[in-house]
């Protein structure tokens, strides 16, 4: 019988919290007068988004929060490169309108950069005034031509599959309070 995979801890809850706090301070300063709309990317960025919103201090007047979904189609851990944003048919599926807003787009991890490129295009088409991307993790070894980059990154990771703090492996391990590497 195959042995179940185990998780090697990489970034502890305390390490994550300290970095999220720095990112929050930086965004509070850059967006103080911009009434930013924080857009978390479902599902992987839900936990990071929740902590980041609380870390954006002092709280910019007019700040609002919403979520959108990006799905990349492919088998297992390999993406096919086709990315669908939101509800399809041109709808991003957010409740809060995007037009003329200064968006802080929150991602869990940038790997090939294709998801981010599709999200940025969709937000620009929807009339965002600006888009600032903050990604908890960056995996530069995965980047492809045409892939987009985050403006702010929490941590850089090697070419390994990471889970926890919202990130999953086939829907498992999202709830871990730390980030770790899947080892089989
Ligand atoms: P990209 O389009 O290749 O940049 O992939 C981005 C998406 O793939 C992320 O938002 C994650 O949902 C997923 N992903 C990429 N690498 C990992 C990983 O190491 N662990 C968990 N999810 C990942
Ligand atoms: Mg994702």
Coordinates of N, CA, C and O and ligand atoms in Angstrom, one line a residue:
X1 N 0.8 -1.2 0.0 CA 0.0 0.0 0.0 C 0.9 1.2 0.0 O 1.9 1.3 0.7
X2 N 0.5 2.3 -0.8 CA 1.4 3.5 -0.8 C 1.3 4.2 0.5 O 0.3 4.3 1.2
X3 N 2.5 4.7 0.9 CA 2.5 5.5 2.2 C 1.9 6.9 2.0 O 2.1 7.5 1.0
X4 N 1.0 7.3 2.9 CA 0.4 8.7 2.7 C 1.5 9.7 2.7 O 2.5 9.6 3.5
X5 N 1.3 10.8 1.9 CA 2.3 11.8 1.9 C 2.4 12.5 3.3 O 1.5 12.6 4.0
X6 N 3.6 13.0 3.6 CA 3.8 13.8 4.8 C 4.1 15.3 4.4 O 4.5 15.5 3.3
X7 N 4.0 16.2 5.4 CA 4.3 17.6 5.1 C 5.5 18.0 5.9 O 5.6 17.9 7.1
X8 N 6.5 18.6 5.2 CA 7.6 19.2 5.8 C 7.4 20.7 6.0 O 7.2 21.4 5.0
X9 N 7.3 21.1 7.3 CA 7.0 22.6 7.5 C 8.1 23.5 6.9 O 9.3 23.2 6.9
X10 N 7.6 24.6 6.3 CA 8.5 25.5 5.6 C 8.4 26.9 6.2 O 9.4 27.5 6.6
X11 N 7.2 27.4 6.3 CA 7.0 28.7 7.0 C 6.0 28.5 8.1 O 4.8 28.2 7.9
X12 N 6.4 28.8 9.3 CA 5.6 28.6 10.5 C 4.5 29.7 10.6 O 4.6 30.7 9.9
X13 N 3.5 29.4 11.4 CA 2.4 30.4 11.6 C 3.0 31.8 12.0 O 2.5 32.8 11.5
X14 N 4.0 31.8 12.9 CA 4.6 33.0 13.4 C 5.3 33.7 12.2 O 5.3 35.0 12.1
X15 N 6.0 33.0 11.4 CA 6.8 33.5 10.3 C 5.8 34.2 9.3 O 6.0 35.3 8.8
X16 N 4.7 33.4 9.0 CA 3.7 34.0 8.1 C 3.1 35.3 8.7 O 3.0 36.3 7.9
X17 N 2.8 35.2 9.9 CA 2.1 36.4 10.6 C 3.0 37.6 10.5 O 2.6 38.8 10.2
X18 N 4.3 37.4 10.7 CA 5.3 38.6 10.7 C 5.3 39.2 9.3 O 5.4 40.4 9.2
X19 N 5.4 38.3 8.3 CA 5.5 38.8 6.9 C 4.2 39.5 6.5 O 4.2 40.5 5.8
X20 N 3.1 38.9 6.8 CA 1.7 39.4 6.5 C 1.6 40.8 7.1 O 1.1 41.8 6.5
X21 N 2.1 41.0 8.3 CA 2.1 42.3 9.0 C 2.9 43.3 8.2 O 2.4 44.5 8.0
X22 N 4.0 43.0 7.7 CA 4.8 43.9 6.9 C 4.1 44.3 5.6 O 4.1 45.4 5.1
X23 N 3.5 43.2 4.9 CA 2.8 43.5 3.7 C 1.6 44.4 3.9 O 1.4 45.3 3.1
X24 N 0.9 44.2 5.0 CA -0.2 45.0 5.3 C 0.2 46.5 5.6 O -0.5 47.4 5.1
X25 N 1.3 46.7 6.3 CA 1.8 48.1 6.5 C 2.2 48.8 5.2 O 1.9 49.9 5.0
X26 N 2.8 48.0 4.3 CA 3.2 48.6 3.0 C 2.0 49.0 2.2 O 2.0 50.1 1.6
X27 N 1.0 48.1 2.2 CA -0.3 48.4 1.4 C -1.1 49.6 2.1 O -1.7 50.4 1.4
X28 N -1.0 49.7 3.4 CA -1.7 50.8 4.1 C -1.1 52.1 3.6 O -1.8 53.1 3.4
X29 N 0.2 52.1 3.5 CA 0.9 53.3 3.1 C 0.7 53.6 1.6 O 0.3 54.8 1.2
X30 N 0.8 52.6 0.7 CA 0.6 52.9 -0.7 C -0.8 53.2 -1.1 O -1.1 53.8 -2.1
X31 N -1.8 52.7 -0.3 CA -3.2 52.9 -0.7 C -4.0 53.7 0.3 O -5.3 53.6 0.3
X32 N -3.3 54.5 1.1 CA -4.0 55.3 2.2 C -5.2 56.1 1.6 O -6.2 56.2 2.2
X33 N -5.0 56.8 0.4 CA -6.0 57.7 -0.1 C -6.7 57.1 -1.3 O -7.2 57.8 -2.1
X34 N -6.6 55.8 -1.5 CA -7.2 55.2 -2.7 C -8.4 54.4 -2.5 O -8.9 53.7 -3.5
X35 N -9.0 54.3 -1.3 CA -10.2 53.6 -1.1 C -10.1 52.2 -1.8 O -11.0 51.9 -2.6
X36 N -9.1 51.4 -1.5 CA -8.8 50.2 -2.2 C -9.9 49.1 -2.1 O -10.6 49.1 -1.1
X37 N -10.1 48.4 -3.2 CA -10.9 47.2 -3.2 C -10.0 46.0 -3.1 O -9.2 45.7 -4.1
X38 N -10.0 45.3 -2.0 CA -9.2 44.1 -1.9 C -10.0 42.9 -2.5 O -11.1 42.7 -2.2
X39 N -9.3 42.3 -3.5 CA -10.0 41.1 -4.1 C -9.2 39.9 -3.9 O -8.0 39.7 -4.4
X40 N -9.7 39.0 -3.0 CA -9.0 37.7 -2.8 C -9.4 36.7 -3.9 O -10.5 36.7 -4.4
X41 N -8.4 35.9 -4.2 CA -8.7 34.9 -5.3 C -9.0 33.6 -4.6 O -8.2 33.1 -3.8
X42 N -10.2 33.1 -4.9 CA -10.6 31.8 -4.3 C -10.0 30.6 -5.0 O -9.8 30.7 -6.2
X43 N -9.8 29.5 -4.4 CA -10.0 29.4 -2.9 C -8.7 29.6 -2.2 O -8.7 29.9 -1.0
X44 N -7.6 29.4 -2.9 CA -6.3 29.3 -2.2 C -5.9 30.5 -1.3 O -5.2 30.4 -0.4
X45 N -6.4 31.7 -1.7 CA -6.0 32.9 -1.0 C -6.9 33.4 0.1 O -6.8 34.4 0.7
X46 N -7.9 32.5 0.5 CA -8.9 32.9 1.5 C -8.3 33.3 2.9 O -8.6 34.3 3.5
X47 N -7.3 32.5 3.3 CA -6.8 32.7 4.7 C -5.8 33.9 4.7 O -5.9 34.7 5.6
X48 N -5.0 33.9 3.6 CA -4.1 35.1 3.5 C -4.8 36.4 3.4 O -4.5 37.4 4.0
X49 N -5.9 36.4 2.6 CA -6.7 37.6 2.4 C -7.3 38.0 3.8 O -7.2 39.2 4.1
X50 N -7.8 37.1 4.5 CA -8.4 37.4 5.8 C -7.4 38.1 6.8 O -7.7 39.1 7.4
X51 N -6.2 37.5 6.8 CA -5.1 38.0 7.7 C -4.6 39.4 7.1 O -4.3 40.3 7.9
X52 N -4.5 39.4 5.8 CA -3.9 40.7 5.2 C -4.8 41.9 5.4 O -4.4 43.0 5.7
X53 N -6.1 41.6 5.3 CA -7.1 42.8 5.5 C -6.9 43.3 6.9 O -6.9 44.6 7.1
X54 N -6.8 42.5 7.9 CA -6.6 42.9 9.2 C -5.3 43.6 9.4 O -5.1 44.5 10.3
X55 N -4.3 43.3 8.6 CA -2.9 43.8 8.8 C -2.8 45.2 8.0 O -1.8 45.9 8.2
X56 N -3.8 45.5 7.2 CA -3.7 46.8 6.5 C -4.1 47.9 7.5 O -5.3 48.2 7.6
X57 N -3.1 48.4 8.1 CA -3.3 49.3 9.2 C -2.3 50.5 9.2 O -1.1 50.2 9.0
X58 N -2.8 51.8 9.3 CA -4.1 52.2 9.5 C -5.0 51.9 8.3 O -4.6 51.8 7.2
X59 N -6.3 51.6 8.7 CA -7.3 51.2 7.7 C -7.7 52.3 6.7 O -8.2 53.3 7.2
X60 N -7.4 52.2 5.4 CA -7.7 53.3 4.5 C -9.2 53.5 4.4 O -10.0 52.5 4.3
X61 N -9.7 54.7 4.5 CA -11.1 55.0 4.4 C -11.6 54.5 3.0 O -10.9 54.6 2.0
X62 N -12.8 53.9 3.0 CA -13.4 53.4 1.8 C -12.9 52.0 1.3 O -13.3 51.5 0.3
X63 N -12.1 51.4 2.2 CA -11.6 50.0 1.8 C -12.8 49.1 1.7 O -13.6 49.1 2.6
X64 N -12.8 48.3 0.7 CA -13.8 47.2 0.6 C -13.2 45.9 0.3 O -12.0 45.9 -0.2
X65 N -13.9 44.8 0.5 CA -13.4 43.5 0.3 C -14.3 42.6 -0.5 O -15.5 42.6 -0.3
X66 N -13.8 41.9 -1.5 CA -14.6 40.9 -2.2 C -13.7 39.8 -2.7 O -12.5 39.8 -2.4
X67 N -14.3 38.8 -3.3 CA -13.5 37.7 -3.8 C -13.9 37.4 -5.2 O -15.0 37.7 -5.7
X68 N -12.9 36.8 -6.0 CA -13.3 36.2 -7.3 C -12.6 34.9 -7.4 O -11.7 34.5 -6.6
X69 N -13.0 34.2 -8.4 CA -12.5 32.8 -8.6 C -11.8 32.7 -10.0 O -12.3 33.3 -11.0
X70 N -10.7 32.1 -9.9 CA -10.0 31.8 -11.2 C -9.8 30.2 -11.2 O -9.3 29.7 -10.2
X71 N -10.1 29.6 -12.3 CA -10.0 28.2 -12.4 C -9.1 27.9 -13.6 O -9.3 28.4 -14.7
X72 N -8.0 27.1 -13.3 CA -7.2 26.7 -14.5 C -7.4 25.2 -14.7 O -7.5 24.5 -13.7
X73 N -7.7 24.9 -15.9 CA -8.1 23.5 -16.2 C -6.8 22.7 -16.5 O -6.0 23.1 -17.3
X74 N -6.7 21.5 -15.9 CA -5.6 20.7 -16.1 C -5.7 19.5 -15.2 O -6.5 19.5 -14.2
X75 N -4.9 18.5 -15.4 CA -4.9 17.3 -14.5 C -3.9 17.5 -13.4 O -2.8 17.9 -13.6
X76 N -4.3 17.2 -12.2 CA -3.4 17.1 -11.0 C -2.7 18.4 -10.8 O -3.4 19.5 -10.6
X77 N -1.4 18.4 -10.7 CA -0.7 19.6 -10.4 C -0.2 20.3 -11.6 O 0.6 21.3 -11.5
X78 N -0.5 19.8 -12.8 CA -0.1 20.5 -14.0 C -1.2 21.2 -14.7 O -2.3 20.7 -15.0
X79 N -1.0 22.5 -14.9 CA -2.0 23.4 -15.5 C -1.9 23.3 -17.0 O -0.9 23.2 -17.6
X80 N -3.1 23.3 -17.6 CA -3.1 23.3 -19.1 C -2.9 24.6 -19.7 O -2.6 24.8 -20.9
X81 N -3.0 25.7 -18.9 CA -2.7 27.0 -19.4 C -4.0 27.8 -19.7 O -4.0 29.0 -19.9
X82 N -5.1 27.0 -19.7 CA -6.4 27.7 -20.0 C -7.0 28.2 -18.6 O -7.2 27.4 -17.7
X83 N -7.2 29.5 -18.5 CA -7.7 30.0 -17.2 C -9.0 30.7 -17.4 O -9.2 31.5 -18.3
X84 N -10.0 30.4 -16.6 CA -11.3 31.0 -16.7 C -11.5 31.8 -15.4 O -11.3 31.3 -14.3
X85 N -11.9 33.1 -15.6 CA -12.0 34.0 -14.4 C -13.5 34.2 -14.2 O -14.3 34.5 -15.1
X86 N -13.9 34.1 -12.9 CA -15.2 34.5 -12.5 C -16.3 33.6 -13.0 O -16.1 32.4 -13.2
X87 N -17.5 34.2 -13.2 CA -18.6 33.4 -13.6 C -18.8 33.1 -15.1 O -19.8 32.6 -15.5
X88 N -17.8 33.5 -15.9 CA -17.8 33.3 -17.3 C -18.7 34.3 -18.0 O -19.2 35.2 -17.3
X89 N -18.8 34.3 -19.3 CA -19.6 35.2 -20.1 C -19.3 36.7 -19.7 O -20.2 37.5 -19.6
X90 N -18.0 36.9 -19.4 CA -17.6 38.3 -19.1 C -17.9 38.8 -17.7 O -17.5 39.9 -17.3
X91 N -18.6 38.0 -16.9 CA -18.9 38.4 -15.5 C -17.7 38.0 -14.6 O -17.4 36.8 -14.6
X92 N -17.2 38.9 -13.8 CA -16.2 38.5 -12.9 C -16.8 37.9 -11.6 O -16.0 37.3 -10.8
X93 N -18.1 38.0 -11.4 CA -18.7 37.4 -10.3 C -18.6 38.1 -9.0 O -19.0 37.6 -7.9
X94 N -18.0 39.3 -9.0 CA -17.9 40.1 -7.7 C -19.2 40.8 -7.4 O -19.9 41.1 -8.4
X95 N -19.4 41.1 -6.2 CA -20.6 41.8 -5.8 C -20.3 43.3 -5.9 O -21.1 44.1 -6.3
X96 N -19.1 43.7 -5.5 CA -18.6 45.1 -5.6 C -18.2 45.4 -7.0 O -17.4 44.6 -7.6
X97 N -18.6 46.5 -7.6 CA -18.2 46.8 -9.0 C -16.7 47.2 -9.0 O -16.2 47.7 -8.1
X98 N -16.0 46.8 -10.1 CA -14.6 47.0 -10.3 C -14.2 48.4 -10.9 O -13.2 48.9 -10.6
X99 N -15.2 48.9 -11.7 CA -14.9 50.1 -12.5 C -14.4 51.2 -11.6 O -15.0 51.5 -10.6
X100 N -13.2 51.8 -12.0 CA -12.6 53.0 -11.4 C -12.1 52.7 -10.0 O -11.7 53.6 -9.3
X101 N -12.0 51.4 -9.6 CA -11.5 51.1 -8.3 C -10.0 50.8 -8.3 O -9.5 50.3 -9.3
X102 N -9.3 51.2 -7.3 CA -7.9 50.7 -7.1 C -7.9 49.4 -6.5 O -8.2 49.2 -5.3
X103 N -7.5 48.4 -7.2 CA -7.6 47.0 -6.8 C -6.3 46.5 -6.1 O -5.3 46.7 -6.7
X104 N -6.5 45.8 -5.0 CA -5.4 45.0 -4.4 C -5.8 43.6 -4.6 O -6.7 43.1 -4.0
X105 N -5.2 42.9 -5.6 CA -5.5 41.6 -6.0 C -4.6 40.6 -5.1 O -3.4 40.8 -5.1
X106 N -5.2 39.7 -4.4 CA -4.5 38.9 -3.4 C -4.5 37.4 -4.0 O -5.5 36.8 -4.2
X107 N -3.3 36.9 -4.2 CA -3.1 35.6 -4.7 C -2.4 34.7 -3.7 O -1.6 35.2 -2.9
X108 N -2.6 33.4 -3.8 CA -1.9 32.5 -2.9 C -0.4 32.3 -3.4 O 0.5 32.4 -2.7
X109 N -0.3 31.9 -4.7 CA 1.0 31.6 -5.2 C 1.1 31.9 -6.7 O 0.1 31.7 -7.4
X110 N 2.2 32.4 -7.2 CA 2.4 32.6 -8.6 C 3.4 31.6 -9.1 O 4.5 31.5 -8.6
X111 N 2.9 30.7 -10.0 CA 3.7 29.6 -10.5 C 4.1 29.9 -11.9 O 5.1 30.5 -12.2
X112 N 3.3 29.4 -12.9 CA 3.5 29.8 -14.3 C 3.3 31.3 -14.5 O 3.9 31.9 -15.4
X113 N 2.4 31.9 -13.7 CA 2.0 33.3 -13.9 C 0.8 33.4 -14.8 O 0.4 34.5 -15.1
X114 N 0.3 32.3 -15.3 CA -0.8 32.4 -16.3 C -2.1 32.9 -15.6 O -2.9 33.6 -16.2
X115 N -2.4 32.3 -14.4 CA -3.6 32.7 -13.7 C -3.6 34.2 -13.5 O -4.5 34.9 -13.7
X116 N -2.4 34.7 -13.0 CA -2.3 36.1 -12.7 C -2.4 37.0 -13.9 O -3.1 38.0 -13.9
X117 N -1.9 36.5 -15.0 CA -2.0 37.3 -16.3 C -3.5 37.4 -16.7 O -3.9 38.5 -17.1
X118 N -4.2 36.3 -16.6 CA -5.6 36.3 -16.9 C -6.4 37.2 -16.0 O -7.3 37.9 -16.4
X119 N -6.1 37.1 -14.7 CA -6.8 38.0 -13.7 C -6.6 39.4 -14.0 O -7.5 40.3 -14.0
X120 N -5.3 39.8 -14.3 CA -5.0 41.2 -14.5 C -5.7 41.7 -15.8 O -6.3 42.8 -15.8
X121 N -5.7 40.9 -16.8 CA -6.4 41.3 -18.1 C -7.9 41.5 -17.8 O -8.5 42.5 -18.2
X122 N -8.5 40.6 -17.0 CA -9.9 40.7 -16.7 C -10.2 41.9 -15.9 O -11.2 42.6 -16.2
X123 N -9.4 42.3 -15.0 CA -9.6 43.5 -14.1 C -9.4 44.7 -14.9 O -10.2 45.7 -14.8
X124 N -8.4 44.7 -15.8 CA -8.2 45.9 -16.6 C -9.4 46.1 -17.6 O -9.9 47.2 -17.8
X125 N -9.9 45.0 -18.2 CA -11.0 45.1 -19.1 C -12.3 45.6 -18.4 O -13.1 46.2 -19.0
X126 N -12.4 45.2 -17.1 CA -13.5 45.7 -16.3 C -13.4 47.1 -15.8 O -14.3 47.6 -15.1
X127 N -12.3 47.8 -16.2 CA -12.2 49.2 -15.9 C -11.6 49.6 -14.6 O -11.8 50.7 -14.1
X128 N -10.8 48.7 -14.0 CA -10.1 49.0 -12.8 C -9.2 50.3 -13.0 O -8.6 50.4 -14.0
X129 N -9.1 51.1 -12.0 CA -8.2 52.3 -12.1 C -6.7 51.9 -12.0 O -5.9 52.5 -12.6
X130 N -6.5 50.9 -11.1 CA -5.1 50.3 -11.0 C -5.2 48.9 -10.4 O -6.2 48.6 -9.7
X131 N -4.2 48.1 -10.6 CA -4.2 46.8 -10.1 C -2.8 46.5 -9.5 O -1.8 46.6 -10.1
X132 N -2.8 46.3 -8.1 CA -1.6 46.0 -7.4 C -1.8 44.5 -6.9 O -2.8 44.2 -6.3
X133 N -0.8 43.7 -7.3 CA -0.9 42.3 -7.0 C 0.0 41.9 -5.8 O 1.2 42.2 -5.8
X134 N -0.6 41.3 -4.8 CA 0.2 40.8 -3.7 C 0.0 39.3 -3.6 O -1.1 38.8 -3.5
X135 N 1.1 38.6 -3.7 CA 1.1 37.1 -3.7 C 1.8 36.6 -2.4 O 2.9 37.1 -2.2
X136 N 1.2 35.7 -1.7 CA 1.9 35.2 -0.5 C 3.2 34.5 -0.9 O 4.2 34.7 -0.3
X137 N 3.2 33.7 -2.0 CA 4.3 32.9 -2.4 C 4.6 33.1 -3.9 O 3.7 33.3 -4.7
X138 N 5.9 33.0 -4.2 CA 6.3 33.1 -5.6 C 7.2 31.9 -5.9 O 8.1 31.6 -5.1
X139 N 6.9 31.2 -7.0 CA 7.7 30.1 -7.4 C 8.3 30.4 -8.8 O 7.7 30.0 -9.8
X140 N 9.4 31.2 -8.8 CA 9.9 31.8 -10.1 C 10.3 30.7 -11.1 O 10.3 30.9 -12.3
X141 N 10.7 29.5 -10.6 CA 11.1 28.4 -11.5 C 10.0 27.9 -12.4 O 10.3 27.3 -13.4
X142 N 8.7 28.2 -12.0 CA 7.6 27.8 -12.9 C 7.2 28.7 -13.9 O 6.3 28.4 -14.8
X143 N 7.8 29.9 -14.0 CA 7.3 31.0 -14.9 C 7.4 30.6 -16.3 O 8.4 30.1 -16.8
X144 N 6.4 31.0 -17.1 CA 6.4 30.8 -18.6 C 6.3 32.1 -19.3 O 6.0 33.2 -18.6
X145 N 6.6 32.2 -20.5 CA 6.5 33.4 -21.3 C 5.0 33.8 -21.3 O 4.1 33.0 -21.4
X146 N 4.8 35.1 -21.1 CA 3.4 35.6 -21.0 C 2.8 35.5 -19.6 O 1.7 36.0 -19.3
X147 N 3.6 34.9 -18.6 CA 3.2 34.9 -17.2 C 3.4 36.2 -16.6 O 4.3 37.0 -16.9
X148 N 2.5 36.6 -15.6 CA 2.6 37.9 -15.0 C 3.3 37.7 -13.6 O 3.5 36.6 -13.1
X149 N 3.8 38.9 -13.1 CA 4.5 38.9 -11.9 C 3.7 39.7 -10.8 O 3.0 40.6 -11.2
X150 N 3.9 39.3 -9.5 CA 3.3 40.1 -8.5 C 4.1 41.3 -8.2 O 5.3 41.4 -8.5
X151 N 3.4 42.3 -7.6 CA 4.1 43.6 -7.2 C 4.7 43.4 -5.9 O 5.8 43.9 -5.6
X152 N 4.1 42.6 -5.0 CA 4.6 42.4 -3.6 C 4.5 40.9 -3.4 O 3.4 40.3 -3.7
X153 N 5.5 40.3 -2.8 CA 5.5 38.8 -2.6 C 5.9 38.6 -1.1 O 6.8 39.3 -0.6
X154 N 5.3 37.6 -0.5 CA 5.6 37.2 0.9 C 6.9 36.5 1.0 O 7.9 36.9 1.6
X155 N 7.0 35.4 0.2 CA 8.2 34.5 0.3 C 8.4 33.8 -1.1 O 7.4 33.6 -1.8
X156 N 9.6 33.5 -1.4 CA 10.0 32.7 -2.6 C 10.1 31.3 -2.2 O 10.7 30.9 -1.2
X157 N 9.6 30.4 -3.1 CA 9.7 28.9 -2.8 C 10.4 28.3 -4.0 O 10.4 28.8 -5.1
X158 N 11.0 27.1 -3.7 CA 11.7 26.3 -4.7 C 10.7 25.6 -5.6 O 9.5 25.7 -5.4
X159 N 11.2 24.8 -6.5 CA 10.3 24.1 -7.4 C 9.7 22.8 -6.7 O 10.1 21.7 -6.9
X160 N 8.9 23.1 -5.6 CA 8.3 22.1 -4.8 C 6.8 22.4 -4.7 O 6.4 23.5 -4.8
X161 N 6.0 21.4 -4.4 CA 4.6 21.6 -4.2 C 4.3 21.9 -2.7 O 4.6 21.1 -1.9
X162 N 3.7 23.1 -2.5 CA 3.5 23.5 -1.1 C 2.0 23.6 -0.8 O 1.1 23.8 -1.7
X163 N 1.7 23.3 0.5 CA 0.3 23.3 0.9 C 0.1 24.0 2.3 O 1.1 24.3 2.9
X164 N -1.1 24.2 2.7 CA -1.4 24.9 4.0 C -1.7 26.3 3.8 O -1.4 26.9 2.8
X165 N -2.2 26.9 4.9 CA -2.6 28.4 4.9 C -3.4 28.7 3.7 O -3.2 29.7 3.1
X166 N -4.3 27.8 3.3 CA -5.2 28.1 2.2 C -4.9 27.3 1.0 O -5.7 27.0 0.1
X167 N -3.6 26.9 0.8 CA -3.2 26.2 -0.4 C -3.5 24.7 -0.2 O -3.3 24.1 0.8
X168 N -3.9 24.0 -1.3 CA -4.3 22.6 -1.2 C -3.5 21.8 -2.2 O -2.9 22.2 -3.1
X169 N -3.6 20.5 -1.9 CA -3.2 19.4 -2.8 C -4.5 18.6 -3.0 O -4.8 17.9 -2.0
X170 N -5.2 18.7 -4.1 CA -6.4 18.0 -4.3 C -7.4 18.2 -3.2 O -8.0 17.3 -2.6
X171 N -7.5 19.5 -2.8 CA -8.4 19.9 -1.7 C -8.0 19.6 -0.3 O -8.7 20.0 0.7
X172 N -6.9 18.9 -0.1 CA -6.4 18.5 1.2 C -5.4 19.6 1.7 O -4.8 20.3 0.9
X173 N -5.4 19.7 3.0 CA -4.4 20.6 3.8 C -4.6 22.1 3.7 O -3.7 22.8 4.1
X174 N -5.8 22.5 3.2 CA -6.0 24.0 3.2 C -6.0 24.6 4.6 O -5.6 25.8 4.7
X175 N -6.4 23.8 5.5 CA -6.6 24.4 6.9 C -5.4 24.4 7.8 O -5.5 25.0 8.9
X176 N -4.2 23.9 7.3 CA -3.0 24.0 8.1 C -2.7 25.5 8.4 O -2.8 26.3 7.5
X177 N -2.3 25.8 9.6 CA -1.9 27.2 9.9 C -0.6 27.6 9.4 O -0.1 28.7 9.6
X178 N 0.2 26.7 8.9 CA 1.5 26.9 8.3 C 1.6 26.5 6.9 O 0.7 25.8 6.4
X179 N 2.7 26.8 6.2 CA 3.0 26.3 4.9 C 4.0 25.3 4.9 O 5.1 25.4 5.6
X180 N 3.8 24.1 4.2 CA 4.8 23.1 4.1 C 4.8 22.4 2.8 O 4.0 22.7 1.9
X181 N 5.9 21.6 2.6 CA 6.1 20.9 1.3 C 5.6 19.5 1.4 O 5.8 18.8 2.4
X182 N 4.8 19.1 0.4 CA 4.3 17.7 0.3 C 5.5 16.8 0.0 O 6.2 17.0 -1.1
X183 N 5.7 15.8 0.8 CA 6.7 14.8 0.6 C 6.1 13.4 0.5 O 5.4 13.0 1.4
X184 N 6.3 12.7 -0.6 CA 5.7 11.4 -0.7 C 6.6 10.3 -0.3 O 7.8 10.5 -0.1
Ligands
LIG1 P1 -0.2 29.5 -12.3 O1 -1.3 30.0 -13.2 O2 0.6 28.4 -12.9 O3 0.7 30.7 -11.8 O4 -0.8 28.8 -11.0 C1 -1.4 29.5 -10.0 C2 -2.3 28.6 -9.2 O5 -1.9 27.2 -9.2 C3 -2.2 29.1 -7.8 O6 -3.1 30.1 -7.6 C4 -2.5 27.8 -7.0 O7 -3.9 27.7 -6.9 C5 -2.0 26.7 -7.9 N1 -0.6 26.3 -7.5 C6 0.6 26.5 -8.1 N2 1.6 26.0 -7.4 C7 1.0 25.5 -6.3 C8 1.6 24.8 -5.1 O8 2.8 24.6 -4.9 N3 0.7 24.4 -4.2 C9 -0.6 24.6 -4.3 N4 -1.2 25.3 -5.3 C10 -0.4 25.7 -6.3
LIG2 MG1 -5.1 29.9 -6.9

